[in-house]
Amino acid sequence: PEPTSVPFDPGYAQWKSWEDSGFGQYSSLDSVYYAAEFGFRPPVTARALEIGFGNGAALAWLRDAGADTYGVEANPLLVERAGRLLGDNRAFGDLEAPTLSNLSGTFTHIIALDVLEHVPMSSLPQMLARVRTLLAPGGVALFRFPNGDSPFGRIYQHGDPTHVTTLGRERII
């Protein structure tokens, strides 16, 4: 079967200038943004899974806000950093990780910021089906991605060579 995670690009973290010392750092402005975007006000009682956590800013904010936080990331280096941030058995390299399977149906929030555009279109249905199995009844999945219909979204879509899928109205309805 097709993988349910984003393909791994070994040079991506370096290209993004994601250094170990900056992992899990967020600003006060980021904090306000995450609270508004996720609909949270600390203390948070959610169980949250962030898919494609990158340099860990939102992941750290979720943890600091009080959420029971887990993460999935294709880059093993970033998974290692997240493991140090979150603790054992909370950061994974694949959505199919056995620990995540044991938590199926328990995540109140699954968040993927700027991830879907990295997933091949042929893999999106399986990935989204997996998200559905991980969500708790009444849970929320939040996806942010460049708007493929907008000329203002195209700079983000085409500015990253690892973006393989363009999403717009016709593909998400």
mmCIF file with all atom_site columns, C-alpha atoms in Angstrom:
data_model
loop_
_atom_site.group_PDB
_atom_site.id
_atom_site.type_symbol
_atom_site.label_atom_id
_atom_site.label_alt_id
_atom_site.label_comp_id
_atom_site.label_asym_id
_atom_site.label_entity_id
_atom_site.label_seq_id
_atom_site.pdbx_PDB_ins_code
_atom_site.Cartn_x
_atom_site.Cartn_y
_atom_site.Cartn_z
_atom_site.occupancy
_atom_site.B_iso_or_equiv
_atom_site.pdbx_formal_charge
_atom_site.auth_seq_id
_atom_site.auth_comp_id
_atom_site.auth_asym_id
_atom_site.auth_atom_id
_atom_site.pdbx_PDB_model_num
ATOM 1   C CA . PRO A 1 1   ? 0.000   0.000  0.000  1.00 0.00 ? 1   PRO A CA 1
ATOM 2   C CA . GLU A 1 2   ? 0.941   3.646  -0.426 1.00 0.00 ? 2   GLU A CA 1
ATOM 3   C CA . PRO A 1 3   ? 2.612   5.246  2.613  1.00 0.00 ? 3   PRO A CA 1
ATOM 4   C CA . THR A 1 4   ? 0.411   7.472  4.758  1.00 0.00 ? 4   THR A CA 1
ATOM 5   C CA . SER A 1 5   ? 3.246   9.832  5.662  1.00 0.00 ? 5   SER A CA 1
ATOM 6   C CA . VAL A 1 6   ? 5.010   12.572 3.760  1.00 0.00 ? 6   VAL A CA 1
ATOM 7   C CA . PRO A 1 7   ? 8.025   11.349 1.751  1.00 0.00 ? 7   PRO A CA 1
ATOM 8   C CA . PHE A 1 8   ? 11.348  11.999 3.508  1.00 0.00 ? 8   PHE A CA 1
ATOM 9   C CA . ASP A 1 9   ? 13.763  14.521 1.984  1.00 0.00 ? 9   ASP A CA 1
ATOM 10  C CA . PRO A 1 10  ? 17.095  14.288 3.845  1.00 0.00 ? 10  PRO A CA 1
ATOM 11  C CA . GLY A 1 11  ? 18.141  17.852 2.978  1.00 0.00 ? 11  GLY A CA 1
ATOM 12  C CA . TYR A 1 12  ? 14.866  19.554 3.870  1.00 0.00 ? 12  TYR A CA 1
ATOM 13  C CA . ALA A 1 13  ? 15.703  20.533 7.469  1.00 0.00 ? 13  ALA A CA 1
ATOM 14  C CA . GLN A 1 14  ? 18.991  22.053 6.319  1.00 0.00 ? 14  GLN A CA 1
ATOM 15  C CA . TRP A 1 15  ? 17.274  23.867 3.419  1.00 0.00 ? 15  TRP A CA 1
ATOM 16  C CA . LYS A 1 16  ? 14.774  25.315 5.926  1.00 0.00 ? 16  LYS A CA 1
ATOM 17  C CA . SER A 1 17  ? 17.643  26.238 8.329  1.00 0.00 ? 17  SER A CA 1
ATOM 18  C CA . TRP A 1 18  ? 16.060  24.223 11.130 1.00 0.00 ? 18  TRP A CA 1
ATOM 19  C CA . GLU A 1 19  ? 18.844  23.950 13.683 1.00 0.00 ? 19  GLU A CA 1
ATOM 20  C CA . ASP A 1 20  ? 18.696  21.813 16.808 1.00 0.00 ? 20  ASP A CA 1
ATOM 21  C CA . SER A 1 21  ? 18.956  24.904 19.038 1.00 0.00 ? 21  SER A CA 1
ATOM 22  C CA . GLY A 1 22  ? 15.800  26.395 17.495 1.00 0.00 ? 22  GLY A CA 1
ATOM 23  C CA . PHE A 1 23  ? 13.666  23.273 17.715 1.00 0.00 ? 23  PHE A CA 1
ATOM 24  C CA . GLY A 1 24  ? 10.444  23.791 19.643 1.00 0.00 ? 24  GLY A CA 1
ATOM 25  C CA . GLN A 1 25  ? 10.858  27.573 19.876 1.00 0.00 ? 25  GLN A CA 1
ATOM 26  C CA . TYR A 1 26  ? 7.905   29.885 19.346 1.00 0.00 ? 26  TYR A CA 1
ATOM 27  C CA . SER A 1 27  ? 7.324   33.592 19.860 1.00 0.00 ? 27  SER A CA 1
ATOM 28  C CA . SER A 1 28  ? 4.567   35.351 21.775 1.00 0.00 ? 28  SER A CA 1
ATOM 29  C CA . LEU A 1 29  ? 3.016   36.197 18.391 1.00 0.00 ? 29  LEU A CA 1
ATOM 30  C CA . ASP A 1 30  ? 3.134   32.499 17.456 1.00 0.00 ? 30  ASP A CA 1
ATOM 31  C CA . SER A 1 31  ? 1.398   31.709 20.739 1.00 0.00 ? 31  SER A CA 1
ATOM 32  C CA . VAL A 1 32  ? -1.474  34.061 19.949 1.00 0.00 ? 32  VAL A CA 1
ATOM 33  C CA . TYR A 1 33  ? -1.722  32.640 16.420 1.00 0.00 ? 33  TYR A CA 1
ATOM 34  C CA . TYR A 1 34  ? -1.770  28.997 17.574 1.00 0.00 ? 34  TYR A CA 1
ATOM 35  C CA . ALA A 1 35  ? -4.388  29.694 20.245 1.00 0.00 ? 35  ALA A CA 1
ATOM 36  C CA . ALA A 1 36  ? -6.635  31.340 17.656 1.00 0.00 ? 36  ALA A CA 1
ATOM 37  C CA . GLU A 1 37  ? -5.958  28.856 14.834 1.00 0.00 ? 37  GLU A CA 1
ATOM 38  C CA . PHE A 1 38  ? -6.453  25.784 17.031 1.00 0.00 ? 38  PHE A CA 1
ATOM 39  C CA . GLY A 1 39  ? -9.314  27.292 19.027 1.00 0.00 ? 39  GLY A CA 1
ATOM 40  C CA . PHE A 1 40  ? -7.512  26.674 22.334 1.00 0.00 ? 40  PHE A CA 1
ATOM 41  C CA . ARG A 1 41  ? -7.141  28.688 25.467 1.00 0.00 ? 41  ARG A CA 1
ATOM 42  C CA . PRO A 1 42  ? -4.593  27.308 27.905 1.00 0.00 ? 42  PRO A CA 1
ATOM 43  C CA . PRO A 1 43  ? -4.846  25.210 29.934 1.00 0.00 ? 43  PRO A CA 1
ATOM 44  C CA . VAL A 1 44  ? -5.772  22.766 27.179 1.00 0.00 ? 44  VAL A CA 1
ATOM 45  C CA . THR A 1 45  ? -7.284  19.371 27.971 1.00 0.00 ? 45  THR A CA 1
ATOM 46  C CA . ALA A 1 46  ? -7.054  18.034 24.428 1.00 0.00 ? 46  ALA A CA 1
ATOM 47  C CA . ARG A 1 47  ? -5.110  15.057 23.101 1.00 0.00 ? 47  ARG A CA 1
ATOM 48  C CA . ALA A 1 48  ? -3.406  16.511 20.037 1.00 0.00 ? 48  ALA A CA 1
ATOM 49  C CA . LEU A 1 49  ? -1.464  14.946 17.186 1.00 0.00 ? 49  LEU A CA 1
ATOM 50  C CA . GLU A 1 50  ? 0.525   17.212 14.912 1.00 0.00 ? 50  GLU A CA 1
ATOM 51  C CA . ILE A 1 51  ? 1.383   15.699 11.539 1.00 0.00 ? 51  ILE A CA 1
ATOM 52  C CA . GLY A 1 52  ? 4.471   17.160 9.884  1.00 0.00 ? 52  GLY A CA 1
ATOM 53  C CA . PHE A 1 53  ? 5.627   19.178 12.888 1.00 0.00 ? 53  PHE A CA 1
ATOM 54  C CA . GLY A 1 54  ? 8.785   20.433 11.155 1.00 0.00 ? 54  GLY A CA 1
ATOM 55  C CA . ASN A 1 55  ? 10.850  22.511 13.545 1.00 0.00 ? 55  ASN A CA 1
ATOM 56  C CA . GLY A 1 56  ? 8.417   21.875 16.393 1.00 0.00 ? 56  GLY A CA 1
ATOM 57  C CA . ALA A 1 57  ? 7.060   25.341 17.182 1.00 0.00 ? 57  ALA A CA 1
ATOM 58  C CA . ALA A 1 58  ? 3.377   24.354 17.221 1.00 0.00 ? 58  ALA A CA 1
ATOM 59  C CA . LEU A 1 59  ? 4.242   21.019 18.833 1.00 0.00 ? 59  LEU A CA 1
ATOM 60  C CA . ALA A 1 60  ? 5.985   22.803 21.719 1.00 0.00 ? 60  ALA A CA 1
ATOM 61  C CA . TRP A 1 61  ? 3.140   25.304 22.037 1.00 0.00 ? 61  TRP A CA 1
ATOM 62  C CA . LEU A 1 62  ? 0.578   22.497 22.263 1.00 0.00 ? 62  LEU A CA 1
ATOM 63  C CA . ARG A 1 63  ? 2.649   20.784 24.958 1.00 0.00 ? 63  ARG A CA 1
ATOM 64  C CA . ASP A 1 64  ? 3.184   24.034 26.878 1.00 0.00 ? 64  ASP A CA 1
ATOM 65  C CA . ALA A 1 65  ? -0.542  24.846 26.638 1.00 0.00 ? 65  ALA A CA 1
ATOM 66  C CA . GLY A 1 66  ? -1.298  21.584 28.422 1.00 0.00 ? 66  GLY A CA 1
ATOM 67  C CA . ALA A 1 67  ? -2.381  19.317 25.577 1.00 0.00 ? 67  ALA A CA 1
ATOM 68  C CA . ASP A 1 68  ? -1.452  15.628 25.690 1.00 0.00 ? 68  ASP A CA 1
ATOM 69  C CA . THR A 1 69  ? 0.802   16.043 22.649 1.00 0.00 ? 69  THR A CA 1
ATOM 70  C CA . TYR A 1 70  ? 2.077   13.621 20.004 1.00 0.00 ? 70  TYR A CA 1
ATOM 71  C CA . GLY A 1 71  ? 3.718   14.195 16.639 1.00 0.00 ? 71  GLY A CA 1
ATOM 72  C CA . VAL A 1 72  ? 4.464   12.531 13.308 1.00 0.00 ? 72  VAL A CA 1
ATOM 73  C CA . GLU A 1 73  ? 7.243   13.718 11.013 1.00 0.00 ? 73  GLU A CA 1
ATOM 74  C CA . ALA A 1 74  ? 8.977   12.061 8.061  1.00 0.00 ? 74  ALA A CA 1
ATOM 75  C CA . ASN A 1 75  ? 12.444  13.382 8.958  1.00 0.00 ? 75  ASN A CA 1
ATOM 76  C CA . PRO A 1 76  ? 14.149  11.078 11.526 1.00 0.00 ? 76  PRO A CA 1
ATOM 77  C CA . LEU A 1 77  ? 16.329  13.930 12.812 1.00 0.00 ? 77  LEU A CA 1
ATOM 78  C CA . LEU A 1 78  ? 13.225  15.981 13.637 1.00 0.00 ? 78  LEU A CA 1
ATOM 79  C CA . VAL A 1 79  ? 11.540  12.933 15.209 1.00 0.00 ? 79  VAL A CA 1
ATOM 80  C CA . GLU A 1 80  ? 14.567  12.561 17.487 1.00 0.00 ? 80  GLU A CA 1
ATOM 81  C CA . ARG A 1 81  ? 14.348  16.231 18.496 1.00 0.00 ? 81  ARG A CA 1
ATOM 82  C CA . ALA A 1 82  ? 10.631  15.898 19.176 1.00 0.00 ? 82  ALA A CA 1
ATOM 83  C CA . GLY A 1 83  ? 11.293  12.808 21.284 1.00 0.00 ? 83  GLY A CA 1
ATOM 84  C CA . ARG A 1 84  ? 13.564  14.900 23.492 1.00 0.00 ? 84  ARG A CA 1
ATOM 85  C CA . LEU A 1 85  ? 10.891  17.617 23.679 1.00 0.00 ? 85  LEU A CA 1
ATOM 86  C CA . LEU A 1 86  ? 7.849   15.405 24.319 1.00 0.00 ? 86  LEU A CA 1
ATOM 87  C CA . GLY A 1 87  ? 9.263   12.275 25.913 1.00 0.00 ? 87  GLY A CA 1
ATOM 88  C CA . ASP A 1 88  ? 9.266   8.619  24.959 1.00 0.00 ? 88  ASP A CA 1
ATOM 89  C CA . ASN A 1 89  ? 6.653   7.185  22.575 1.00 0.00 ? 89  ASN A CA 1
ATOM 90  C CA . ARG A 1 90  ? 5.233   10.557 21.548 1.00 0.00 ? 90  ARG A CA 1
ATOM 91  C CA . ALA A 1 91  ? 7.102   11.302 18.303 1.00 0.00 ? 91  ALA A CA 1
ATOM 92  C CA . PHE A 1 92  ? 6.899   9.013  15.278 1.00 0.00 ? 92  PHE A CA 1
ATOM 93  C CA . GLY A 1 93  ? 8.193   8.775  11.741 1.00 0.00 ? 93  GLY A CA 1
ATOM 94  C CA . ASP A 1 94  ? 4.990   7.308  10.332 1.00 0.00 ? 94  ASP A CA 1
ATOM 95  C CA . LEU A 1 95  ? 1.237   7.580  10.848 1.00 0.00 ? 95  LEU A CA 1
ATOM 96  C CA . GLU A 1 96  ? 1.129   3.773  11.002 1.00 0.00 ? 96  GLU A CA 1
ATOM 97  C CA . ALA A 1 97  ? 3.316   3.583  14.137 1.00 0.00 ? 97  ALA A CA 1
ATOM 98  C CA . PRO A 1 98  ? 2.007   0.860  16.510 1.00 0.00 ? 98  PRO A CA 1
ATOM 99  C CA . THR A 1 99  ? 1.742   3.281  19.447 1.00 0.00 ? 99  THR A CA 1
ATOM 100 C CA . LEU A 1 100 ? -0.493  5.530  17.354 1.00 0.00 ? 100 LEU A CA 1
ATOM 101 C CA . SER A 1 101 ? -2.608  2.514  16.412 1.00 0.00 ? 101 SER A CA 1
ATOM 102 C CA . ASN A 1 102 ? -3.071  1.838  20.128 1.00 0.00 ? 102 ASN A CA 1
ATOM 103 C CA . LEU A 1 103 ? -4.353  5.423  20.470 1.00 0.00 ? 103 LEU A CA 1
ATOM 104 C CA . SER A 1 104 ? -6.841  5.168  17.581 1.00 0.00 ? 104 SER A CA 1
ATOM 105 C CA . GLY A 1 105 ? -10.042 7.027  18.240 1.00 0.00 ? 105 GLY A CA 1
ATOM 106 C CA . THR A 1 106 ? -8.599  9.113  21.100 1.00 0.00 ? 106 THR A CA 1
ATOM 107 C CA . PHE A 1 107 ? -7.223  12.283 19.484 1.00 0.00 ? 107 PHE A CA 1
ATOM 108 C CA . THR A 1 108 ? -9.471  15.280 20.005 1.00 0.00 ? 108 THR A CA 1
ATOM 109 C CA . HIS A 1 109 ? -7.357  17.337 17.608 1.00 0.00 ? 109 HIS A CA 1
ATOM 110 C CA . ILE A 1 110 ? -5.209  16.372 14.634 1.00 0.00 ? 110 ILE A CA 1
ATOM 111 C CA . ILE A 1 111 ? -3.301  19.256 13.113 1.00 0.00 ? 111 ILE A CA 1
ATOM 112 C CA . ALA A 1 112 ? -1.323  19.384 9.870  1.00 0.00 ? 112 ALA A CA 1
ATOM 113 C CA . LEU A 1 113 ? 0.070   22.814 9.042  1.00 0.00 ? 113 LEU A CA 1
ATOM 114 C CA . ASP A 1 114 ? 1.531   23.058 5.547  1.00 0.00 ? 114 ASP A CA 1
ATOM 115 C CA . VAL A 1 115 ? 1.738   19.287 5.078  1.00 0.00 ? 115 VAL A CA 1
ATOM 116 C CA . LEU A 1 116 ? -0.846  18.130 2.534  1.00 0.00 ? 116 LEU A CA 1
ATOM 117 C CA . GLU A 1 117 ? 0.978   19.840 -0.332 1.00 0.00 ? 117 GLU A CA 1
ATOM 118 C CA . HIS A 1 118 ? 3.931   17.505 0.368  1.00 0.00 ? 118 HIS A CA 1
ATOM 119 C CA . VAL A 1 119 ? 1.809   14.353 0.026  1.00 0.00 ? 119 VAL A CA 1
ATOM 120 C CA . PRO A 1 120 ? 1.332   12.822 -3.436 1.00 0.00 ? 120 PRO A CA 1
ATOM 121 C CA . MET A 1 121 ? -2.301  13.058 -4.522 1.00 0.00 ? 121 MET A CA 1
ATOM 122 C CA . SER A 1 122 ? -2.453  9.261  -4.816 1.00 0.00 ? 122 SER A CA 1
ATOM 123 C CA . SER A 1 123 ? -1.547  8.950  -1.103 1.00 0.00 ? 123 SER A CA 1
ATOM 124 C CA . LEU A 1 124 ? -3.958  11.574 0.282  1.00 0.00 ? 124 LEU A CA 1
ATOM 125 C CA . PRO A 1 125 ? -7.045  9.323  0.528  1.00 0.00 ? 125 PRO A CA 1
ATOM 126 C CA . GLN A 1 126 ? -5.198  6.752  2.644  1.00 0.00 ? 126 GLN A CA 1
ATOM 127 C CA . MET A 1 127 ? -3.630  9.448  4.805  1.00 0.00 ? 127 MET A CA 1
ATOM 128 C CA . LEU A 1 128 ? -6.985  11.121 5.434  1.00 0.00 ? 128 LEU A CA 1
ATOM 129 C CA . ALA A 1 129 ? -8.595  7.745  6.190  1.00 0.00 ? 129 ALA A CA 1
ATOM 130 C CA . ARG A 1 130 ? -5.880  7.154  8.784  1.00 0.00 ? 130 ARG A CA 1
ATOM 131 C CA . VAL A 1 131 ? -6.561  10.576 10.311 1.00 0.00 ? 131 VAL A CA 1
ATOM 132 C CA . ARG A 1 132 ? -10.224 9.599  10.583 1.00 0.00 ? 132 ARG A CA 1
ATOM 133 C CA . THR A 1 133 ? -9.370  6.393  12.497 1.00 0.00 ? 133 THR A CA 1
ATOM 134 C CA . LEU A 1 134 ? -7.134  8.313  14.903 1.00 0.00 ? 134 LEU A CA 1
ATOM 135 C CA . LEU A 1 135 ? -9.721  11.016 15.670 1.00 0.00 ? 135 LEU A CA 1
ATOM 136 C CA . ALA A 1 136 ? -11.977 10.681 18.686 1.00 0.00 ? 136 ALA A CA 1
ATOM 137 C CA . PRO A 1 137 ? -15.736 10.920 18.064 1.00 0.00 ? 137 PRO A CA 1
ATOM 138 C CA . GLY A 1 138 ? -16.431 14.631 17.597 1.00 0.00 ? 138 GLY A CA 1
ATOM 139 C CA . GLY A 1 139 ? -12.709 15.295 17.121 1.00 0.00 ? 139 GLY A CA 1
ATOM 140 C CA . VAL A 1 140 ? -11.358 18.046 14.896 1.00 0.00 ? 140 VAL A CA 1
ATOM 141 C CA . ALA A 1 141 ? -8.860  17.751 12.042 1.00 0.00 ? 141 ALA A CA 1
ATOM 142 C CA . LEU A 1 142 ? -7.256  21.046 11.028 1.00 0.00 ? 142 LEU A CA 1
ATOM 143 C CA . PHE A 1 143 ? -5.329  21.277 7.752  1.00 0.00 ? 143 PHE A CA 1
ATOM 144 C CA . ARG A 1 144 ? -3.572  24.389 6.469  1.00 0.00 ? 144 ARG A CA 1
ATOM 145 C CA . PHE A 1 145 ? -2.136  24.417 2.945  1.00 0.00 ? 145 PHE A CA 1
ATOM 146 C CA . PRO A 1 146 ? -1.442  26.935 0.189  1.00 0.00 ? 146 PRO A CA 1
ATOM 147 C CA . ASN A 1 147 ? -4.588  27.874 -1.711 1.00 0.00 ? 147 ASN A CA 1
ATOM 148 C CA . GLY A 1 148 ? -4.011  26.506 -5.199 1.00 0.00 ? 148 GLY A CA 1
ATOM 149 C CA . ASP A 1 149 ? -6.863  28.635 -6.551 1.00 0.00 ? 149 ASP A CA 1
ATOM 150 C CA . SER A 1 150 ? -5.352  31.919 -5.455 1.00 0.00 ? 150 SER A CA 1
ATOM 151 C CA . PRO A 1 151 ? -2.497  33.824 -7.074 1.00 0.00 ? 151 PRO A CA 1
ATOM 152 C CA . PHE A 1 152 ? -1.485  34.763 -3.514 1.00 0.00 ? 152 PHE A CA 1
ATOM 153 C CA . GLY A 1 153 ? -1.111  31.082 -2.546 1.00 0.00 ? 153 GLY A CA 1
ATOM 154 C CA . ARG A 1 154 ? 1.059   30.188 -5.494 1.00 0.00 ? 154 ARG A CA 1
ATOM 155 C CA . ILE A 1 155 ? 4.223   31.760 -4.076 1.00 0.00 ? 155 ILE A CA 1
ATOM 156 C CA . TYR A 1 156 ? 3.985   29.299 -1.174 1.00 0.00 ? 156 TYR A CA 1
ATOM 157 C CA . GLN A 1 157 ? 2.983   26.367 -3.350 1.00 0.00 ? 157 GLN A CA 1
ATOM 158 C CA . HIS A 1 158 ? 5.749   26.834 -5.883 1.00 0.00 ? 158 HIS A CA 1
ATOM 159 C CA . GLY A 1 159 ? 8.389   28.249 -3.529 1.00 0.00 ? 159 GLY A CA 1
ATOM 160 C CA . ASP A 1 160 ? 9.157   24.833 -2.050 1.00 0.00 ? 160 ASP A CA 1
ATOM 161 C CA . PRO A 1 161 ? 10.512  22.146 -4.378 1.00 0.00 ? 161 PRO A CA 1
ATOM 162 C CA . THR A 1 162 ? 9.038   19.381 -2.203 1.00 0.00 ? 162 THR A CA 1
ATOM 163 C CA . HIS A 1 163 ? 5.444   20.511 -2.806 1.00 0.00 ? 163 HIS A CA 1
ATOM 164 C CA . VAL A 1 164 ? 3.954   17.845 -5.067 1.00 0.00 ? 164 VAL A CA 1
ATOM 165 C CA . THR A 1 165 ? 0.201   18.429 -4.724 1.00 0.00 ? 165 THR A CA 1
ATOM 166 C CA . THR A 1 166 ? -1.744  21.606 -5.394 1.00 0.00 ? 166 THR A CA 1
ATOM 167 C CA . LEU A 1 167 ? -5.009  21.820 -3.496 1.00 0.00 ? 167 LEU A CA 1
ATOM 168 C CA . GLY A 1 168 ? -7.853  24.127 -4.380 1.00 0.00 ? 168 GLY A CA 1
ATOM 169 C CA . ARG A 1 169 ? -11.611 24.190 -4.235 1.00 0.00 ? 169 ARG A CA 1
ATOM 170 C CA . GLU A 1 170 ? -12.240 21.427 -6.763 1.00 0.00 ? 170 GLU A CA 1
ATOM 171 C CA . ARG A 1 171 ? -9.914  18.985 -5.005 1.00 0.00 ? 171 ARG A CA 1
ATOM 172 C CA . ILE A 1 172 ? -11.180 19.498 -1.474 1.00 0.00 ? 172 ILE A CA 1
ATOM 173 C CA . ILE A 1 173 ? -14.925 19.549 -2.017 1.00 0.00 ? 173 ILE A CA 1
#
